[in-house]
Tab-separated table of C-alpha atoms and ligand atoms in Angstrom:
chain	number	residue	atom	x	y	z
S	1	MET	CA	4.574	-17.968	15.260
S	2	THR	CA	1.699	-16.338	13.888
S	3	GLU	CA	-0.503	-14.228	14.579
S	4	SER	CA	-4.103	-13.696	13.288
S	5	ILE	CA	-4.850	-9.317	13.491
S	6	ALA	CA	-8.967	-9.059	12.925
S	7	VAL	CA	-9.840	-5.987	10.815
S	8	GLY	CA	-13.886	-5.562	12.603
S	9	LEU	CA	-16.212	-4.673	9.824
S	10	GLY	CA	-18.840	-6.385	11.359
S	11	GLN	CA	-20.607	-9.100	9.019
S	12	ARG	CA	-17.573	-8.456	6.448
S	13	MET	CA	-14.858	-8.561	9.064
S	14	TYR	CA	-11.966	-10.942	8.795
S	15	ASP	CA	-7.808	-11.603	9.782
S	16	VAL	CA	-4.827	-10.758	8.429
S	17	HIS	CA	-2.603	-13.827	8.915
S	18	LEU	CA	1.501	-12.665	9.677
S	19	GLY	CA	3.880	-15.179	10.156
S	20	ALA	CA	6.481	-17.470	8.937
S	21	GLY	CA	5.366	-20.150	6.724
S	22	MET	CA	1.672	-18.824	5.793
S	23	LEU	CA	1.588	-20.040	2.651
S	24	ALA	CA	2.242	-23.849	3.443
S	25	GLN	CA	-0.860	-23.312	5.122
S	26	ALA	CA	-2.834	-21.453	2.991
S	27	GLY	CA	-4.765	-24.710	1.665
S	28	THR	CA	-6.064	-25.047	4.979
S	29	LEU	CA	-6.594	-21.882	6.100
S	30	LEU	CA	-8.957	-20.763	2.370
S	31	ARG	CA	-10.823	-24.416	2.737
S	32	PRO	CA	-13.102	-23.457	5.247
S	33	LEU	CA	-13.868	-19.959	3.143
S	34	LEU	CA	-15.195	-21.856	-0.054
S	35	LYS	CA	-18.485	-23.398	-1.571
S	36	ARG	CA	-16.767	-25.515	-3.391
S	37	PRO	CA	-12.860	-26.697	-3.934
S	38	ARG	CA	-11.784	-24.025	-6.098
S	39	LEU	CA	-9.877	-21.381	-6.514
S	40	ALA	CA	-8.890	-18.386	-9.647
S	41	ILE	CA	-5.784	-16.995	-8.562
S	42	VAL	CA	-4.165	-13.798	-9.942
S	43	ALA	CA	-0.738	-13.269	-9.969
S	44	ASP	CA	2.271	-11.500	-10.223
S	45	ALA	CA	4.214	-13.598	-13.369
S	46	THR	CA	7.391	-13.273	-11.098
S	47	VAL	CA	5.911	-14.136	-7.674
S	48	TRP	CA	4.274	-17.259	-9.021
S	49	ASN	CA	7.614	-18.256	-10.240
S	50	LEU	CA	9.330	-17.749	-6.859
S	51	HIS	CA	6.778	-19.358	-5.002
S	52	GLY	CA	3.989	-20.728	-7.071
S	53	GLU	CA	4.871	-23.921	-6.360
S	54	MET	CA	4.817	-23.558	-2.896
S	55	PHE	CA	1.577	-22.142	-2.569
S	56	ALA	CA	0.240	-24.526	-5.142
S	57	HIS	CA	1.433	-27.578	-3.306
S	58	SER	CA	-0.604	-26.127	-0.807
S	59	LEU	CA	-3.662	-26.193	-2.182
S	60	HIS	CA	-2.766	-30.007	-3.678
S	61	LYS	CA	-2.911	-30.923	-0.260
S	62	ALA	CA	-5.813	-29.436	1.094
S	63	GLY	CA	-7.728	-30.215	-2.079
S	64	ILE	CA	-7.885	-27.434	-3.765
S	65	ALA	CA	-8.059	-27.194	-7.722
S	66	TYR	CA	-6.646	-23.847	-9.329
S	67	ASN	CA	-6.411	-21.883	-12.678
S	68	VAL	CA	-3.953	-18.960	-12.310
S	69	ILE	CA	-3.724	-15.976	-14.444
S	70	GLU	CA	-0.141	-14.288	-14.375
S	71	ILE	CA	-0.006	-10.485	-14.568
S	72	PRO	CA	3.530	-8.270	-16.308
S	73	PRO	CA	4.844	-7.137	-13.127
S	74	GLY	CA	4.499	-3.631	-12.670
S	75	GLU	CA	2.061	-0.533	-12.506
S	76	ALA	CA	1.944	-0.435	-15.892
S	77	SER	CA	-0.935	-3.590	-14.957
S	78	LYS	CA	-3.177	-1.231	-12.998
S	79	SER	CA	-4.301	0.186	-16.269
S	80	PHE	CA	-8.232	-0.114	-17.953
S	81	VAL	CA	-6.375	-2.595	-20.518
S	82	GLY	CA	-4.820	-4.505	-17.841
S	83	LEU	CA	-8.615	-4.640	-16.089
S	84	GLU	CA	-10.024	-5.917	-19.089
S	85	HIS	CA	-7.457	-8.594	-19.626
S	86	VAL	CA	-7.868	-9.809	-16.397
S	87	ILE	CA	-11.365	-9.577	-15.706
S	88	GLU	CA	-11.558	-11.242	-19.148
S	89	ALA	CA	-8.932	-14.098	-17.995
S	90	LEU	CA	-11.560	-14.001	-14.914
S	91	LEU	CA	-14.816	-14.691	-16.844
S	92	GLN	CA	-13.163	-17.551	-19.044
S	93	LEU	CA	-13.117	-19.852	-16.198
S	94	LYS	CA	-16.694	-19.210	-15.574
S	95	LEU	CA	-16.206	-18.033	-12.002
S	96	GLU	CA	-19.640	-18.358	-9.971
S	97	ARG	CA	-20.497	-15.330	-7.357
S	98	ALA	CA	-20.183	-17.821	-4.819
S	99	ASP	CA	-16.595	-18.596	-5.844
S	100	MET	CA	-13.028	-17.129	-4.788
S	101	ILE	CA	-10.235	-15.407	-6.118
S	102	ILE	CA	-6.988	-14.957	-5.203
S	103	ALA	CA	-4.313	-11.818	-5.398
S	104	PHE	CA	-0.811	-13.382	-5.307
S	105	GLY	CA	1.399	-10.359	-5.662
S	106	GLY	CA	2.540	-7.075	-4.465
S	107	GLY	CA	0.303	-3.877	-4.346
S	108	VAL	CA	-0.159	-3.894	-8.023
S	109	THR	CA	-1.430	-6.897	-8.096
S	110	GLY	CA	-3.655	-6.540	-4.844
S	111	ASP	CA	-5.434	-3.256	-6.037
S	112	LEU	CA	-6.229	-4.931	-9.752
S	113	THR	CA	-7.413	-7.780	-8.660
S	114	GLY	CA	-9.358	-6.411	-6.145
S	115	PHE	CA	-11.139	-4.223	-8.414
S	116	ALA	CA	-11.544	-6.861	-10.816
S	117	ALA	CA	-12.966	-9.245	-8.115
S	118	GLY	CA	-15.170	-6.397	-7.137
S	119	VAL	CA	-16.919	-5.530	-10.098
S	120	ILE	CA	-16.873	-9.428	-11.889
S	121	LYS	CA	-20.641	-10.342	-11.374
S	122	ARG	CA	-21.504	-7.352	-8.829
S	123	GLY	CA	-18.776	-8.941	-6.653
S	124	ILE	CA	-16.788	-12.024	-5.733
S	125	ASP	CA	-14.958	-12.900	-2.778
S	126	PHE	CA	-11.368	-12.345	-3.189
S	127	VAL	CA	-8.533	-13.302	-0.624
S	128	GLN	CA	-5.179	-11.496	-0.128
S	129	ILE	CA	-1.838	-12.722	-0.601
S	130	PRO	CA	0.518	-10.082	-0.328
S	131	THR	CA	3.779	-10.858	-1.327
S	132	THR	CA	5.942	-7.055	-0.641
S	133	LEU	CA	6.378	-5.730	2.212
S	134	LEU	CA	4.387	-2.398	0.998
S	135	ALA	CA	1.457	-4.749	0.492
S	136	GLN	CA	1.683	-6.377	3.754
S	137	VAL	CA	1.875	-3.376	6.013
S	138	ASP	CA	-0.419	-0.855	3.502
S	139	SER	CA	-2.180	-1.903	0.201
S	140	SER	CA	-3.722	-5.569	0.823
S	141	VAL	CA	-5.304	-4.380	4.231
S	142	GLY	CA	-8.711	-2.117	4.361
S	143	GLY	CA	-10.074	-2.287	1.182
S	144	LYS	CA	-9.363	-0.224	-0.977
S	145	THR	CA	-8.303	-1.251	-5.082
S	146	ALA	CA	-8.222	0.658	-8.042
S	147	ILE	CA	-6.488	1.662	-11.446
S	148	ASN	CA	-4.808	4.035	-12.069
S	149	THR	CA	-5.622	7.016	-14.858
S	150	ALA	CA	-3.464	9.422	-17.400
S	151	ALA	CA	-4.452	11.859	-14.853
S	152	GLY	CA	-3.132	9.962	-11.404
S	153	LYS	CA	-2.897	7.441	-9.233
S	154	ASN	CA	-5.699	5.325	-8.132
S	155	LEU	CA	-8.560	7.007	-9.860
S	156	VAL	CA	-10.606	4.116	-10.944
S	157	GLY	CA	-11.560	2.284	-7.819
S	158	LEU	CA	-13.848	0.197	-5.514
S	159	PHE	CA	-13.468	-0.023	-1.944
S	160	TRP	CA	-13.884	-4.324	-1.661
S	161	GLN	CA	-12.682	-5.616	1.172
S	162	PRO	CA	-10.997	-9.557	1.147
S	163	ARG	CA	-12.299	-12.067	3.200
S	164	MET	CA	-8.978	-12.696	4.453
S	165	VAL	CA	-5.157	-11.895	4.514
S	166	LEU	CA	-2.096	-14.172	4.351
S	167	ALA	CA	1.160	-12.397	5.186
S	168	ASP	CA	3.916	-14.841	4.947
S	169	LEU	CA	7.323	-13.529	6.260
S	170	ASP	CA	9.078	-15.943	4.032
S	171	VAL	CA	8.220	-14.229	1.053
S	172	LEU	CA	9.923	-11.805	1.691
S	173	ALA	CA	13.338	-12.777	1.690
S	174	THR	CA	13.119	-13.028	-1.827
S	175	LEU	CA	12.298	-9.427	-2.254
S	176	PRO	CA	14.631	-7.148	-3.519
S	177	ASP	CA	16.237	-4.405	-1.492
S	178	ARG	CA	15.228	-1.493	-3.642
S	179	ASP	CA	11.352	-3.146	-2.438
S	180	ARG	CA	11.886	-3.716	1.166
S	181	ARG	CA	13.525	0.102	1.610
S	182	ALA	CA	10.255	1.064	-0.219
S	183	GLY	CA	7.690	-0.465	1.998
S	184	TRP	CA	9.766	0.347	5.111
S	185	SER	CA	8.368	4.205	4.732
S	186	GLU	CA	4.636	2.600	4.841
S	187	ILE	CA	5.956	1.362	8.148
S	188	LEU	CA	7.664	5.177	9.317
S	189	LYS	CA	4.705	6.281	8.520
S	190	ILE	CA	2.189	4.656	10.488
S	191	GLY	CA	4.701	5.953	13.034
S	192	LEU	CA	4.763	9.245	12.161
S	193	LEU	CA	1.093	9.768	11.778
S	194	GLY	CA	0.171	8.887	14.777
S	195	ASP	CA	2.152	7.053	16.849
S	196	ARG	CA	5.847	8.700	18.657
S	197	ALA	CA	6.820	5.410	20.725
S	198	PHE	CA	7.001	3.508	17.259
S	199	PHE	CA	8.778	6.043	15.087
S	200	ASP	CA	11.280	5.602	18.018
S	201	TRP	CA	11.255	2.403	17.856
S	202	CYS	CA	11.363	2.077	14.142
S	203	ARG	CA	14.447	4.594	14.040
S	204	ALA	CA	16.004	2.032	16.615
S	205	HIS	CA	15.875	-1.145	14.438
S	206	THR	CA	15.422	0.079	10.887
S	207	THR	CA	19.399	-1.435	9.813
S	208	ALA	CA	18.574	-4.690	11.538
S	209	ALA	CA	14.859	-5.143	9.810
S	210	LEU	CA	16.374	-4.080	6.388
S	211	ALA	CA	18.735	-6.850	6.592
S	212	GLY	CA	16.411	-9.042	7.049
S	213	ASP	CA	15.758	-9.632	10.763
S	214	GLN	CA	12.790	-12.232	10.846
S	215	PRO	CA	11.369	-11.126	14.629
S	216	ARG	CA	11.558	-7.281	14.053
S	217	LEU	CA	10.346	-7.443	10.697
S	218	ALA	CA	7.588	-9.280	12.411
S	219	TYR	CA	7.272	-6.341	15.132
S	220	ALA	CA	7.388	-3.777	12.164
S	221	ILE	CA	4.389	-5.632	9.943
S	222	GLY	CA	2.154	-5.836	13.071
S	223	GLN	CA	1.832	-2.940	14.577
S	224	SER	CA	1.341	-1.296	11.064
S	225	ILE	CA	-1.165	-3.836	10.315
S	226	ARG	CA	-2.853	-3.247	13.520
S	227	ALA	CA	-2.680	0.618	13.207
S	228	LYS	CA	-4.404	0.502	9.753
S	229	ALA	CA	-7.242	-1.957	10.990
S	230	ARG	CA	-8.234	0.366	14.285
S	231	ILE	CA	-7.899	3.065	11.831
S	232	VAL	CA	-9.873	1.513	8.822
S	233	GLU	CA	-12.178	0.033	11.170
S	234	GLN	CA	-13.085	3.497	12.200
S	235	ASP	CA	-13.894	4.895	8.758
S	236	GLU	CA	-13.795	2.454	6.179
S	237	LYS	CA	-14.797	4.701	3.255
S	238	GLU	CA	-12.249	7.233	4.121
S	239	VAL	CA	-14.705	10.005	5.541
S	240	GLY	CA	-12.785	10.666	7.965
S	241	VAL	CA	-9.780	9.190	10.235
S	242	ARG	CA	-8.504	7.187	7.649
S	243	ALA	CA	-7.779	10.050	5.664
S	244	LEU	CA	-4.260	10.033	7.927
S	245	LEU	CA	-2.997	7.205	6.489
S	246	ASN	CA	-2.520	9.552	3.110
S	247	LEU	CA	0.165	11.317	4.845
S	248	GLY	CA	3.033	12.091	2.641
S	249	HIS	CA	0.693	10.226	-0.417
S	250	SER	CA	-0.653	13.425	-1.989
S	251	PHE	CA	3.118	14.807	-3.089
S	252	ALA	CA	4.491	11.487	-3.859
S	253	HIS	CA	1.064	11.011	-5.713
S	254	ALA	CA	2.303	13.787	-7.989
S	255	PHE	CA	5.984	11.690	-8.159
S	256	GLU	CA	4.519	8.922	-9.635
S	257	THR	CA	2.560	10.476	-11.736
S	258	CYS	CA	5.179	12.539	-13.399
S	259	VAL	CA	6.957	9.478	-14.384
S	260	GLY	CA	3.950	7.988	-15.685
S	261	PHE	CA	3.623	5.385	-12.800
S	262	ASP	CA	7.009	3.816	-13.483
S	263	GLU	CA	8.104	1.817	-10.865
S	264	ALA	CA	11.509	1.450	-12.613
S	265	ILE	CA	12.621	5.145	-11.930
S	266	VAL	CA	10.143	5.579	-8.925
S	267	ARG	CA	8.521	3.062	-6.450
S	268	HIS	CA	5.879	3.930	-4.746
S	269	GLY	CA	7.569	3.198	-1.382
S	270	GLU	CA	10.147	5.860	-2.640
S	271	ALA	CA	8.103	8.582	-3.561
S	272	VAL	CA	5.914	7.995	-0.168
S	273	GLY	CA	9.346	8.110	1.889
S	274	CYS	CA	10.959	12.198	0.218
S	275	GLY	CA	6.526	12.627	0.212
S	276	LEU	CA	6.323	12.185	4.147
S	277	ALA	CA	9.652	14.471	4.894
S	278	MET	CA	7.968	17.292	2.394
S	279	ALA	CA	4.548	16.976	4.240
S	280	PHE	CA	6.884	17.611	7.663
S	281	ARG	CA	9.054	20.411	5.748
S	282	PHE	CA	5.882	21.886	4.292
S	283	SER	CA	3.916	22.055	8.485
S	284	ALA	CA	7.334	23.579	9.585
S	285	GLN	CA	6.604	26.339	7.012
S	286	LEU	CA	3.115	26.825	8.085
S	287	GLY	CA	4.732	27.066	11.856
S	288	LEU	CA	3.475	23.577	12.786
S	289	ILE	CA	6.314	21.502	13.881
S	290	ALA	CA	10.056	22.190	15.118
S	291	GLN	CA	12.666	22.439	12.948
S	292	GLN	CA	14.384	19.357	14.615
S	293	ASP	CA	11.648	17.257	14.284
S	294	VAL	CA	11.832	17.598	10.754
S	295	HIS	CA	15.464	16.809	10.714
S	296	LEU	CA	14.687	13.728	12.531
S	297	VAL	CA	12.518	12.321	9.955
S	298	GLU	CA	14.438	13.435	7.504
S	299	GLN	CA	17.081	11.131	9.563
S	300	ALA	CA	14.983	8.309	9.133
S	301	ILE	CA	13.618	8.371	5.773
S	302	GLU	CA	17.844	8.704	5.041
S	303	ALA	CA	18.324	5.996	7.344
S	304	SER	CA	16.018	3.686	5.158
S	305	GLY	CA	18.343	4.120	2.226
S	306	LEU	CA	15.246	6.271	0.951
S	307	ALA	CA	15.402	9.651	-0.481
S	308	ALA	CA	14.172	12.803	1.747
S	309	PHE	CA	14.394	15.389	-0.624
S	310	PRO	CA	12.908	15.794	-4.587
S	311	ALA	CA	16.755	16.678	-5.336
S	312	ASN	CA	17.768	12.879	-4.596
S	313	LEU	CA	14.972	11.086	-5.930
S	314	ALA	CA	15.121	8.920	-9.106
S	315	SER	CA	17.273	11.442	-11.305
S	316	GLY	CA	16.814	14.564	-9.580
S	317	ALA	CA	15.469	16.934	-11.671
S	318	TRP	CA	11.581	17.278	-11.237
S	319	ASP	CA	9.497	20.168	-12.646
S	320	PRO	CA	8.442	21.772	-10.055
S	321	LEU	CA	5.097	23.230	-11.874
S	322	ALA	CA	4.367	19.493	-13.310
S	323	LEU	CA	4.528	18.292	-9.649
S	324	PHE	CA	2.042	21.089	-8.221
S	325	GLU	CA	-0.382	20.480	-11.355
S	326	ALA	CA	-0.091	16.559	-10.165
S	327	MET	CA	-1.609	17.413	-7.007
S	328	THR	CA	-4.234	19.099	-7.885
S	329	HIS	CA	-6.163	15.793	-9.543
S	330	ASP	CA	-5.977	14.352	-5.332
S	331	LYS	CA	-9.406	12.642	-4.565
S	332	LYS	CA	-9.022	14.706	-1.321
S	333	ASN	CA	-8.861	18.100	-3.174
S	334	GLU	CA	-12.537	20.360	-2.231
S	335	ASN	CA	-13.752	23.565	-4.293
S	336	GLY	CA	-10.181	23.740	-6.114
S	337	ALA	CA	-8.374	24.540	-2.969
S	338	LEU	CA	-6.009	21.555	-1.795
S	339	THR	CA	-6.800	18.847	1.499
S	340	LEU	CA	-3.738	17.275	2.440
S	341	VAL	CA	-2.312	15.881	5.562
S	342	LEU	CA	0.025	17.830	7.965
S	343	VAL	CA	1.729	17.187	11.458
S	344	ARG	CA	1.779	19.400	14.715
S	345	ALA	CA	4.126	17.156	15.860
S	346	ILE	CA	6.095	13.376	15.321
S	347	GLY	CA	2.797	10.658	16.123
S	348	GLU	CA	0.049	13.535	15.370
S	349	ALA	CA	-0.917	14.212	11.520
S	350	PHE	CA	-4.574	15.557	10.842
S	351	VAL	CA	-6.374	16.735	7.835
S	352	GLN	CA	-6.118	20.014	6.597
S	353	LYS	CA	-8.732	20.681	4.229
S	354	GLY	CA	-8.841	24.612	2.022
S	355	VAL	CA	-5.027	24.941	2.115
S	356	ASP	CA	-3.979	27.789	-0.374
S	357	SER	CA	-2.899	26.014	-3.519
S	358	ASN	CA	-0.348	29.320	-4.520
S	359	THR	CA	1.878	28.600	-1.258
S	360	VAL	CA	1.878	24.905	-2.082
S	361	GLN	CA	2.953	25.980	-5.244
S	362	ALA	CA	5.726	28.355	-3.589
S	363	PHE	CA	6.811	25.760	-1.669
S	364	ILE	CA	7.599	22.927	-4.044
S	365	GLN	CA	8.795	25.975	-6.069
S	366	GLU	CA	11.487	25.841	-3.205
S	367	ASP	CA	11.896	22.401	-2.400
S	368	VAL	CA	12.496	20.655	-5.248
S	369	LYS	CA	15.939	22.821	-5.348
S	370	ARG	CA	16.904	22.087	-1.420
F	1	LIG	N1	-3.382	3.140	1.662
F	1	LIG	C1	-3.751	4.122	2.427
F	1	LIG	C2	-5.608	3.555	3.221
F	1	LIG	O1	-5.355	2.252	2.409
F	1	LIG	O2	-6.436	4.320	3.134
């Protein structure tokens, strides 16, 4: 079964089509969006190896010609050098402003390709075909695009909405377990920030979903996309409620910065899992939430095969000062004080500005030892 979830952004509204067999339908779904029957595809090299043939066949059937630019898998592609490579390769194809670019891969591919599409000729349309669980539930929806710099993750980028998102459940079957678990953290996040009932559903169905049960995965992904779409509709540019989607992310980005965004060491979703638990522990330390709720969250994260404590994340050898320093570069910070997403209950997140940096530093100092 396929479902279509609209992201209602006025004239720039688009659909997220979610279901099994979406790649086989891609040509038919894309054709009406094209002014001329050709596409430029930016694909993660591994994804193209696994699923390129299926996608190409569907384009061929719909009479769409295409060129493929393969990028190396991994966060290192999301850099100035990676951006230059993709932009130069796309320009070589003599794209016109009315042409279409496809991002075919995980979050790295989507973020990088979306950014390139947004700046080439002052903006070319693009479509997201996310192939990881994390990209399907989070990064492909909502128009955030970015690259990383030495100062931190996603610090250079644009809001550039896709024209369509095609999320194929079948491609998740080839996803390594590690990536499926990592993606699950963004699903838990959706429950934790605004939907207690969904969090409880996740707790009951995590094991089956992560073992590949497609109906459960479809439900979890659909719920997450719907929740995210509603948030993005209210606050596309993150001046308000969209910031809630960053629950756990200030801590997560610090871990990623400390390992130089090396996904072999820490996947984004793994860092988010630990970051979510830290946001709950920090909220408990401020007296905002009961300890028993914190335990419930830690258990849910660990039941997903993720680390709820820094000591269990990668080597566990984290330098608290380096983590804190990385957090001070967060885009949400204002006037030197930190802005954090905190919780007053499971399913009730809120944005707290002006968090005292000494308190955060002391918290991290303790938390890395837990
Ligand atoms: N990944 C968070 C957002 O799109 O706002």
